[in-house]
């Protein structure tokens, strides 16, 4: 027998015996006593119905009206997930808009606008009105014969761009009543007074079931001429199946098929999720059934990659716990066997931890365009505890700025080292570059504003790990200029830099953090102030730092402005030198111009020096190579070099 848990249940009662037919009686003779007269028994009454109630899975539309104001109201989506252990729930509060209506001759009168229409299912509310994340700590886990239950949650206030503060713990005794008109289910509606931790009533809470889905979204798919659109895996699994399993109500919009290609060699980060259709899959055994195919024609890995990249836009990290969507293509291919070749070994679902995150992360993490990928956290604000995350006390992440003071407008270079202080071998990332998926972090400024930075994701690229011996370390350097919320160091004052390294050591995820501080000094003169403003106000300046090339005209102009300023020149010279030292389209490497930028005052990290050395070697020209080699070897006396960087320099 199965029970419909989404509806009120009337407990079964024993049925009355069916009426039996009368048995034939033998004929009576005179003198025999007849049968006793029938006795009238009272007719049994049926038991009253017993209602077995539960909190229905899906999205509930919640309204919170604080006491003391008639024009302050919050609307929320409360996501309730039902599973074998009971319920997991989370929510997000948005402040309802207020308009001012003129009432001459008096002052304008504030009017509270109506809330979302429950008949429309999961609402999509304005991001600018986002206020709180609700971490539900108490809810009816299974069933009750009563008419109410205790709802408890923590309320986390969000302050843009990525700051969270715990407002406190709240609770309400929620009671089932008939739903107002417009709700899809008249029996799935509750109200109750909301109380703070001291027991004082702070407002009224209302919640009504709106949809079987947790969230709602739209996905638009565009393509350039000659490129395919990722629609399905070729075996019956498309976007609808993926999102139905996730519990999202998603509309797929197949839009432009003739998007103009960029003039340069790549796309900027303003293009959202991008996938190459013309990458040729390597002709090697691990790629199985799709080896040597153009990526857009290999339907299964092409569609899987589209789902994977969209997962990053919704704040998910890489995971290797299974061959699901958020593992990398190369790792899945490497795990194939002759009996189960790639891509038949793909698991067409998210890992369990990813399912929980996509259902219960804050909207600010999951909604693309909000708090950027790389800053999503299971601890601030906390969702249900993540069982996989583990800290390894034997591992230490040392973070130290290359310079303790930098002028405003300059990038901040940070040396990082992952050290094994224990007595056993540890499995760790082989590299700590921001071009891997291992490193991310944030900067806290003088006003406690937090700005994040994250990796330059290369999902098809291998993310190797290695064994770190006791007492050994792995080192690298980061050049920090800009993050998801803009310039990382936009004002003078003391800034705290936190670097986080995370990676999978199955079945756990290891997280190690380290911090350092740097002092940003103010503008020295008007020319420096103008150059700093140019850099800080030009997002593409960061892309020039990361990608190089000649196509980012605004970014190149900002970097050139910085190089022309005496204060900023030492900090940007190596960035411009790297750009000039590599080929860009038809332009050959310009080593002579690059060499002219490098002198005894040039600020550079060891990895930057190593990168320049490799570019000189790869340029394949003698023009300017001796000058650049001489400049690099002179500067190497003042830069900390790892053995591989030293080898690259010695090879010149």
XYZ file of C-alpha atoms in Angstrom:
652
model
C 0.000 0.000 0.000
C 1.263 3.491 -0.775
C 0.250 6.835 0.703
C 0.019 10.131 -1.105
C 2.129 12.306 1.205
C 1.177 15.482 -0.645
C -2.445 15.440 0.508
C -4.265 15.271 3.867
C -4.865 11.618 4.753
C -7.919 10.177 6.419
C -6.922 7.230 8.554
C -8.811 4.042 7.561
C -11.444 2.702 9.943
C -12.680 -0.917 10.197
C -15.579 -1.606 7.842
C -18.855 -3.023 9.133
C -19.535 -6.643 8.203
C -21.515 -7.018 5.056
C -25.230 -7.957 5.505
C -25.591 -11.705 5.204
C -28.647 -13.301 3.483
C -31.229 -14.815 5.820
C -30.786 -18.571 6.397
C -33.826 -20.737 5.534
C -35.827 -21.854 8.598
C -37.274 -25.378 9.012
C -41.114 -25.562 9.230
C -42.459 -25.317 12.753
C -44.964 -27.775 14.313
C -47.666 -26.928 16.807
C -46.336 -26.871 20.323
C -42.731 -26.108 19.423
C -41.367 -22.932 20.887
C -40.686 -20.390 18.282
C -37.407 -18.479 17.912
C -36.887 -15.670 20.356
C -38.027 -12.293 19.104
C -35.268 -10.226 17.535
C -33.590 -7.714 19.804
C -33.050 -4.262 18.342
C -29.334 -3.386 18.717
C -28.041 0.179 18.435
C -26.599 0.976 14.983
C -22.826 1.556 15.264
C -21.685 5.000 14.274
C -18.533 5.432 12.096
C -15.432 6.877 13.766
C -14.788 10.525 12.973
C -12.095 10.992 10.250
C -8.538 11.405 11.498
C -6.364 13.833 9.513
C -2.716 12.845 9.170
C -0.857 16.001 8.123
C 2.622 16.646 6.712
C 4.547 19.590 5.276
C 4.172 19.112 1.562
C 7.368 18.964 -0.494
C 8.068 21.741 -2.986
C 8.003 25.522 -2.894
C 5.944 27.403 -0.301
C 5.133 31.080 -0.708
C 5.864 32.804 2.611
C 4.975 36.267 3.868
C 6.524 37.853 6.946
C 4.946 41.071 8.244
C 6.987 42.596 11.124
C 5.087 44.267 13.927
C 5.067 48.038 14.165
C 4.784 48.973 10.485
C 2.039 48.659 7.904
C 4.358 49.229 4.939
C 7.174 46.762 5.698
C 6.584 43.256 4.445
C 8.745 40.424 3.170
C 7.921 37.720 0.655
C 9.831 34.449 0.628
C 10.173 31.166 -1.138
C 10.534 28.312 1.333
C 11.943 25.160 -0.270
C 10.893 21.924 1.470
C 12.610 18.707 0.402
C 11.172 15.366 1.524
C 13.546 12.407 1.893
C 13.970 9.225 3.904
C 15.225 11.128 6.983
C 12.346 13.615 6.997
C 12.548 17.176 5.675
C 15.262 19.682 4.717
C 14.116 23.262 4.215
C 15.572 26.666 3.368
C 14.259 30.019 2.199
C 15.004 33.533 0.979
C 13.279 36.773 2.029
C 12.743 39.710 -0.350
C 11.341 43.041 0.797
C 8.062 43.928 -0.876
C 8.165 47.212 -2.852
C 6.478 50.369 -1.551
C 5.337 53.276 -3.707
C 4.454 56.838 -2.695
C 1.122 58.166 -3.893
C 0.573 61.946 -3.830
C -2.238 63.182 -1.589
C -2.208 66.957 -1.984
C -2.103 69.104 -0.023
C -0.599 66.600 2.408
C 2.622 64.601 2.086
C 2.847 61.539 -0.219
C 1.276 58.409 1.215
C 3.249 55.113 1.153
C 1.387 52.164 -0.348
C 2.555 48.560 0.016
C 2.357 46.772 -3.332
C 0.739 43.322 -3.556
C 2.850 40.204 -3.150
C 3.438 37.390 -5.656
C 0.412 35.580 -7.056
C 0.443 32.033 -5.635
C -1.396 30.767 -8.696
C 1.750 31.431 -10.755
C 3.803 28.830 -8.897
C 7.385 29.611 -7.887
C 7.860 33.406 -7.969
C 10.959 35.111 -9.360
C 11.561 38.184 -7.217
C 13.768 41.189 -7.872
C 17.374 40.628 -6.848
C 17.603 44.233 -5.677
C 14.982 43.445 -3.011
C 16.901 40.480 -1.535
C 17.302 40.794 2.259
C 17.597 37.482 4.195
C 18.487 33.806 3.878
C 16.484 31.444 6.088
C 18.274 28.382 7.444
C 15.479 26.166 8.742
C 16.503 24.372 11.926
C 13.141 22.890 12.990
C 10.203 21.677 10.928
C 7.671 18.855 10.972
C 9.815 15.967 9.755
C 7.133 13.406 8.953
C 3.480 13.448 10.097
C 1.244 14.796 12.817
C -2.296 14.038 13.933
C -2.515 17.579 15.253
C -3.287 20.874 13.583
C 0.043 22.682 14.038
C 3.812 22.291 14.261
C 6.826 24.298 15.417
C 8.859 26.038 12.680
C 12.323 27.316 13.627
C 14.975 29.051 11.558
C 18.027 31.297 11.601
C 17.715 34.560 9.697
C 20.880 35.708 7.900
C 20.921 39.300 6.633
C 22.613 39.863 3.278
C 24.488 43.066 2.470
C 25.773 43.425 -1.082
C 28.057 42.338 -2.539
C 28.707 39.307 -0.333
C 28.429 40.074 3.385
C 26.261 37.996 5.749
C 25.261 38.627 9.361
C 23.181 36.415 11.660
C 20.093 38.330 12.840
C 19.145 35.623 15.314
C 17.007 32.519 15.807
C 13.231 32.716 15.350
C 10.310 30.323 15.752
C 6.578 30.154 15.119
C 3.813 27.718 15.994
C 2.307 27.282 12.526
C -1.366 26.258 12.345
C -3.207 24.834 9.352
C -6.147 26.944 8.186
C -8.036 27.206 4.907
C -5.957 28.907 2.227
C -7.065 32.257 0.764
C -8.287 32.322 -2.811
C -5.626 31.753 -5.453
C -3.514 29.100 -3.752
C -3.199 25.780 -5.654
C -4.053 23.756 -2.535
C -6.660 24.930 -0.031
C -5.440 22.486 2.640
C -1.706 23.370 2.516
C -1.708 26.755 4.208
C -0.552 27.814 7.692
C -0.161 30.946 9.807
C 1.505 31.741 13.117
C 3.103 34.477 15.220
C 6.858 34.720 14.748
C 8.882 35.017 17.962
C 12.513 35.852 18.595
C 14.877 33.900 20.852
C 13.543 35.779 23.906
C 9.980 34.705 23.127
C 8.721 38.138 22.062
C 6.372 38.321 19.064
C 8.112 40.149 16.217
C 5.621 39.622 13.423
C 3.151 37.386 11.610
C 4.229 34.501 9.376
C 2.066 33.007 6.625
C 2.962 30.136 4.296
C 1.066 28.441 1.506
C 2.138 25.700 -0.884
C 2.691 26.994 -4.419
C 4.488 24.375 -6.528
C 5.984 20.895 -6.546
C 9.227 22.512 -7.795
C 11.810 24.134 -5.508
C 12.970 26.860 -7.897
C 12.167 28.370 -11.291
C 14.551 29.563 -14.006
C 14.960 30.173 -17.728
C 17.923 29.001 -19.800
C 18.594 30.682 -23.136
C 20.787 28.881 -25.653
C 22.471 30.876 -28.422
C 25.063 29.788 -30.950
C 27.286 31.221 -33.640
C 26.770 30.205 -37.262
C 28.042 26.688 -37.829
C 27.885 25.640 -34.167
C 25.443 23.171 -32.670
C 23.187 23.841 -29.690
C 23.420 21.378 -26.768
C 19.885 20.032 -26.471
C 20.197 16.424 -25.253
C 22.594 13.527 -24.842
C 21.302 11.597 -27.849
C 19.775 8.927 -25.608
C 16.592 10.531 -24.294
C 17.998 12.843 -21.624
C 17.585 16.557 -22.259
C 17.249 19.721 -20.214
C 13.764 18.836 -18.936
C 14.912 15.482 -17.563
C 17.955 17.074 -15.905
C 15.980 19.813 -14.177
C 12.973 17.650 -13.299
C 15.337 15.367 -11.377
C 16.801 18.433 -9.686
C 13.327 19.744 -8.832
C 13.526 22.978 -10.831
C 10.818 24.398 -13.078
C 12.978 25.448 -16.033
C 12.020 26.926 -19.407
C 14.516 26.366 -22.224
C 14.655 29.166 -24.792
C 16.300 28.252 -28.089
C 17.277 31.685 -29.339
C 19.825 33.127 -31.759
C 21.719 30.776 -34.054
C 23.843 33.475 -35.705
C 25.606 35.250 -32.821
C 28.533 37.318 -34.110
C 31.951 35.924 -33.235
C 34.384 38.200 -31.357
C 37.143 39.829 -33.366
C 39.853 38.530 -31.058
C 40.883 34.993 -30.117
C 38.371 34.576 -27.281
C 35.244 35.662 -25.458
C 35.137 37.967 -22.455
C 33.476 37.068 -19.150
C 30.435 39.119 -20.145
C 29.341 36.326 -22.467
C 28.045 34.083 -19.661
C 28.576 30.314 -20.136
C 30.471 29.486 -23.315
C 31.364 26.127 -24.888
C 33.572 25.408 -27.879
C 31.871 23.295 -30.542
C 34.931 23.062 -32.777
C 37.378 21.583 -30.296
C 38.625 18.261 -31.669
C 38.502 15.486 -29.093
C 41.956 13.852 -28.826
C 42.449 10.671 -30.813
C 43.521 8.652 -27.778
C 41.966 5.519 -26.219
C 40.488 7.136 -23.088
C 38.056 9.159 -25.233
C 36.395 5.913 -26.312
C 33.484 6.219 -28.709
C 33.972 9.930 -29.454
C 37.727 10.106 -30.090
C 38.761 12.441 -32.917
C 35.231 13.918 -33.213
C 34.460 17.623 -33.299
C 33.013 18.414 -29.870
C 29.696 19.810 -31.113
C 28.960 16.542 -32.960
C 29.624 14.358 -29.906
C 26.157 14.792 -28.400
C 26.665 13.084 -25.038
C 29.849 14.873 -23.827
C 28.760 18.129 -25.504
C 25.430 18.195 -23.639
C 27.085 17.045 -20.380
C 29.564 19.910 -20.619
C 26.750 22.433 -21.139
C 25.047 21.198 -17.962
C 28.415 21.239 -16.165
C 29.236 24.837 -17.125
C 25.748 25.984 -16.142
C 26.418 24.346 -12.773
C 29.380 26.711 -12.317
C 27.098 29.660 -13.079
C 24.884 28.363 -10.253
C 27.831 28.320 -7.792
C 28.895 24.670 -7.976
C 32.516 23.535 -7.736
C 34.141 20.531 -9.357
C 33.618 17.209 -7.612
C 35.092 13.777 -8.314
C 32.895 11.707 -5.993
C 31.196 10.169 -9.032
C 30.960 10.599 -12.808
C 28.112 13.097 -12.466
C 27.726 16.522 -14.024
C 30.265 18.413 -11.901
C 33.164 16.077 -12.495
C 35.467 17.157 -15.335
C 35.306 15.642 -18.796
C 38.897 14.423 -18.765
C 38.504 12.704 -15.377
C 35.350 10.905 -16.505
C 37.057 9.831 -19.729
C 40.082 8.552 -17.796
C 37.825 6.364 -15.602
C 36.309 4.545 -18.594
C 36.956 0.855 -19.237
C 36.758 -1.304 -22.380
C 33.494 -2.721 -21.045
C 32.125 0.750 -20.243
C 33.837 3.226 -22.601
C 33.466 6.992 -22.571
C 30.872 8.541 -22.843
C 28.666 5.619 -21.769
C 30.222 5.845 -18.286
C 28.767 9.320 -17.651
C 26.330 9.531 -14.730
C 23.441 11.718 -15.890
C 22.767 13.423 -12.599
C 24.319 15.732 -10.014
C 26.172 14.310 -7.018
C 24.108 14.206 -3.823
C 25.969 17.186 -2.331
C 25.343 19.213 -5.506
C 21.640 18.357 -5.392
C 21.465 19.693 -1.836
C 23.336 22.855 -2.792
C 21.161 23.623 -5.811
C 18.047 23.109 -3.726
C 19.142 24.873 -0.535
C 21.903 27.388 -1.275
C 20.882 31.024 -0.912
C 19.387 32.631 -4.012
C 22.380 34.976 -3.959
C 24.621 32.011 -4.731
C 22.416 30.076 -7.126
C 21.055 32.928 -9.249
C 23.608 33.697 -12.002
C 24.732 37.279 -11.790
C 24.488 37.424 -8.007
C 27.372 36.533 -5.716
C 29.868 34.975 -8.089
C 31.005 31.413 -8.431
C 33.901 30.772 -6.093
C 32.308 32.424 -3.066
C 29.391 30.067 -2.478
C 29.750 28.684 1.029
C 28.261 25.984 3.191
C 29.229 27.967 6.291
C 28.287 31.622 5.624
C 25.361 31.523 5.587
C 25.271 27.865 6.607
C 23.038 25.342 4.893
C 22.588 21.893 6.412
C 25.997 20.576 7.539
C 28.112 19.210 4.695
C 29.401 15.817 5.729
C 32.159 15.706 3.090
C 34.211 18.751 4.151
C 37.208 17.977 6.346
C 40.120 20.027 7.646
C 43.610 18.494 7.805
C 45.568 20.082 10.702
C 48.866 18.786 9.276
C 48.460 21.020 6.203
C 49.173 24.748 6.469
C 48.539 27.379 3.805
C 51.020 30.234 4.152
C 50.007 33.506 2.527
C 52.389 36.471 2.248
C 52.172 39.586 0.049
C 55.157 40.203 -2.198
C 55.050 43.840 -1.029
C 53.544 44.893 2.275
C 52.504 48.242 0.758
C 51.234 49.000 -2.742
C 49.890 52.241 -4.243
C 46.198 52.457 -5.034
C 45.450 51.114 -8.500
C 48.253 48.536 -8.434
C 47.689 44.766 -8.454
C 48.621 42.924 -5.268
C 50.955 39.962 -5.681
C 50.645 37.248 -3.049
C 52.948 34.273 -2.520
C 51.225 31.125 -1.277
C 52.705 27.851 -0.027
C 50.940 24.660 0.976
C 53.115 22.986 3.626
C 52.894 19.470 5.013
C 53.770 19.865 8.710
C 52.757 16.303 9.552
C 54.514 12.960 9.501
C 52.509 11.289 6.733
C 52.218 11.831 2.987
C 49.259 14.007 1.959
C 47.416 14.055 -1.384
C 47.284 17.726 -2.488
C 46.861 19.807 -5.669
C 49.844 19.679 -7.991
C 49.517 23.434 -8.691
C 48.064 26.383 -6.787
C 47.486 28.736 -9.703
C 44.261 30.676 -10.246
C 44.166 28.853 -13.583
C 43.197 25.701 -11.711
C 39.960 24.962 -9.890
C 41.675 24.622 -6.515
C 42.225 28.231 -5.426
C 39.789 31.008 -4.536
C 39.411 33.616 -1.827
C 38.220 37.037 -0.766
C 39.488 40.443 0.332
C 38.064 42.330 3.319
C 38.581 46.087 2.978
C 38.810 48.888 5.547
C 35.008 49.237 5.684
C 34.552 45.443 6.135
C 33.349 45.159 2.555
C 34.117 41.675 1.235
C 35.087 41.126 -2.403
C 35.765 37.702 -3.854
C 38.159 36.273 -6.415
C 37.951 32.866 -8.047
C 39.720 30.616 -10.555
C 39.881 31.034 -14.282
C 38.008 27.788 -14.927
C 39.263 25.439 -17.614
C 36.872 22.556 -17.252
C 38.366 20.286 -19.897
C 41.846 20.810 -18.516
C 43.108 18.201 -16.083
C 43.269 19.266 -12.430
C 46.063 16.984 -11.162
C 46.942 16.150 -7.586
C 50.229 14.885 -6.195
C 51.721 13.411 -3.036
C 53.237 15.964 -0.667
C 55.942 14.448 1.503
C 56.327 15.386 5.206
C 58.113 18.724 5.504
C 57.701 19.515 1.807
C 55.698 22.343 0.270
C 54.121 23.475 -3.007
C 54.389 27.170 -3.840
C 52.877 29.593 -6.310
C 51.852 33.238 -6.517
C 48.615 35.107 -7.235
C 48.315 38.493 -8.905
C 45.106 40.043 -7.580
C 43.414 43.000 -9.221
C 39.720 42.366 -9.738
C 37.017 39.925 -8.646
C 33.336 39.226 -9.066
C 32.281 42.404 -7.254
C 34.756 44.713 -8.999
C 38.180 45.995 -7.973
C 39.577 44.035 -5.015
C 41.510 47.027 -3.627
C 39.424 50.096 -4.560
C 40.436 52.321 -1.638
C 43.400 53.072 0.569
C 43.774 51.385 3.917
C 44.518 47.956 5.388
C 43.098 44.975 3.476
C 42.946 41.372 4.696
C 43.399 38.709 2.029
C 42.038 35.195 2.625
C 43.102 32.426 0.264
C 41.258 29.101 0.262
C 42.464 25.882 -1.369
C 40.010 23.000 -1.700
C 40.241 19.642 -3.423
C 38.774 16.148 -3.343
C 40.426 13.279 -1.513
C 37.675 10.744 -1.954
C 35.291 10.467 -0.306
C 36.053 13.781 1.443
C 36.719 17.360 0.377
C 39.738 19.022 1.996
C 39.717 22.772 2.695
C 42.785 24.765 3.824
C 42.831 28.565 4.354
C 45.447 31.215 5.045
C 45.361 34.994 5.520
C 47.626 37.995 5.123
C 47.302 41.776 5.118
C 48.478 44.474 2.734
C 48.379 48.255 3.066
C 47.087 50.201 0.073
C 48.417 53.769 0.086
C 46.598 56.778 -1.349
C 47.256 58.651 -4.571
C 50.575 60.499 -4.610
C 49.559 63.125 -7.160
C 46.848 63.987 -9.689
C 48.450 61.908 -12.461
C 48.611 58.843 -10.243
C 44.994 59.362 -9.148
C 43.846 59.561 -12.785
C 45.786 56.441 -13.792
C 44.499 54.493 -10.772
C 40.924 55.495 -11.553
C 41.367 54.327 -15.150
C 42.533 50.894 -14.029
C 39.966 50.467 -11.250
C 37.085 51.503 -13.521
C 38.044 49.234 -16.455
C 37.000 45.583 -15.966
C 38.938 44.429 -19.032
C 42.226 45.474 -17.417
C 41.947 42.290 -15.360
C 41.345 40.217 -18.485
C 44.490 41.643 -20.050
C 46.358 40.510 -16.935
C 44.891 36.991 -17.236
C 44.556 36.450 -20.986
C 46.829 38.908 -22.749
C 46.128 39.344 -26.482
C 45.358 42.418 -28.556
C 41.560 42.272 -28.673
C 40.696 43.830 -25.290
C 41.156 47.416 -26.409
C 39.772 49.146 -23.295
C 41.788 46.911 -20.995
C 44.998 47.457 -22.968
C 44.438 51.208 -22.887
C 44.044 51.103 -19.089
C 47.224 49.033 -18.663
C 49.160 51.368 -20.960
C 47.921 54.334 -18.911
C 49.233 52.645 -15.761
C 52.594 51.898 -17.412
C 52.881 55.573 -18.366
C 52.463 56.648 -14.744
C 55.728 56.603 -12.721
C 53.970 55.317 -9.602
C 52.103 52.425 -11.239
C 54.635 51.530 -13.948
C 56.697 49.094 -11.787
C 53.520 47.164 -10.913
C 52.086 46.892 -14.452
C 55.290 46.625 -16.503
C 55.453 42.818 -16.349
C 51.760 42.541 -17.323
C 52.376 44.550 -20.492
C 55.670 42.721 -21.109
C 53.909 39.345 -21.035
C 51.282 40.579 -23.490
C 53.909 41.877 -25.931
C 56.112 38.786 -25.614
C 53.472 36.415 -26.971
C 51.932 36.096 -30.392
C 48.473 37.643 -30.862
C 46.760 36.853 -34.153
C 49.086 37.929 -36.968
C 51.280 39.974 -34.632
C 54.598 38.317 -33.865
C 56.106 38.438 -30.348
C 57.709 41.821 -29.672
C 60.534 40.890 -27.312
C 62.428 44.171 -27.766
C 59.460 46.210 -26.518
C 58.865 43.714 -23.716
C 62.516 43.885 -22.628
C 62.368 47.667 -22.431
C 59.708 47.369 -19.729
C 61.698 45.135 -17.382
C 64.252 46.831 -15.156
C 65.514 46.762 -11.570
C 62.319 48.437 -10.311
C 59.876 46.038 -11.981
C 57.647 44.244 -9.474
C 57.116 40.604 -10.407
C 56.525 37.288 -8.697
C 58.512 34.143 -9.383
C 55.765 32.607 -11.562
C 55.562 35.828 -13.603
C 59.317 35.716 -14.228
C 59.010 32.055 -15.192
C 56.172 32.829 -17.581
C 58.265 35.476 -19.320
C 61.188 33.063 -19.603
C 58.945 30.477 -21.275
C 57.568 33.103 -23.653
C 61.080 34.099 -24.705
C 61.904 30.440 -25.367
C 58.694 29.898 -27.324
C 58.986 33.092 -29.401
C 61.419 31.467 -31.792
C 63.120 34.739 -32.654
C 66.482 36.271 -31.784
C 65.195 39.827 -32.066
C 65.044 41.152 -28.525
C 65.709 37.732 -26.952
C 69.197 38.572 -25.599
C 67.927 41.807 -24.044
C 64.978 40.053 -22.405
C 67.180 37.202 -21.178
C 69.635 39.653 -19.637
C 66.831 41.624 -17.957
C 65.204 38.498 -16.521
C 68.437 37.060 -15.156
C 69.262 40.389 -13.536
C 65.842 40.570 -11.924
C 66.024 36.931 -10.798
C 68.526 37.902 -8.113
C 65.678 39.585 -6.211
C 62.888 37.051 -6.868
C 62.235 33.779 -5.055
C 62.376 31.007 -7.673
C 61.192 27.420 -7.512
C 63.312 24.726 -9.226
C 61.080 24.595 -12.315
C 61.223 28.387 -12.769
C 64.996 28.304 -12.317
C 65.175 25.588 -14.980
C 63.101 27.686 -17.411
C 65.456 30.639 -16.855
C 68.565 28.504 -17.264
C 67.200 27.162 -20.563
C 67.468 30.610 -22.206
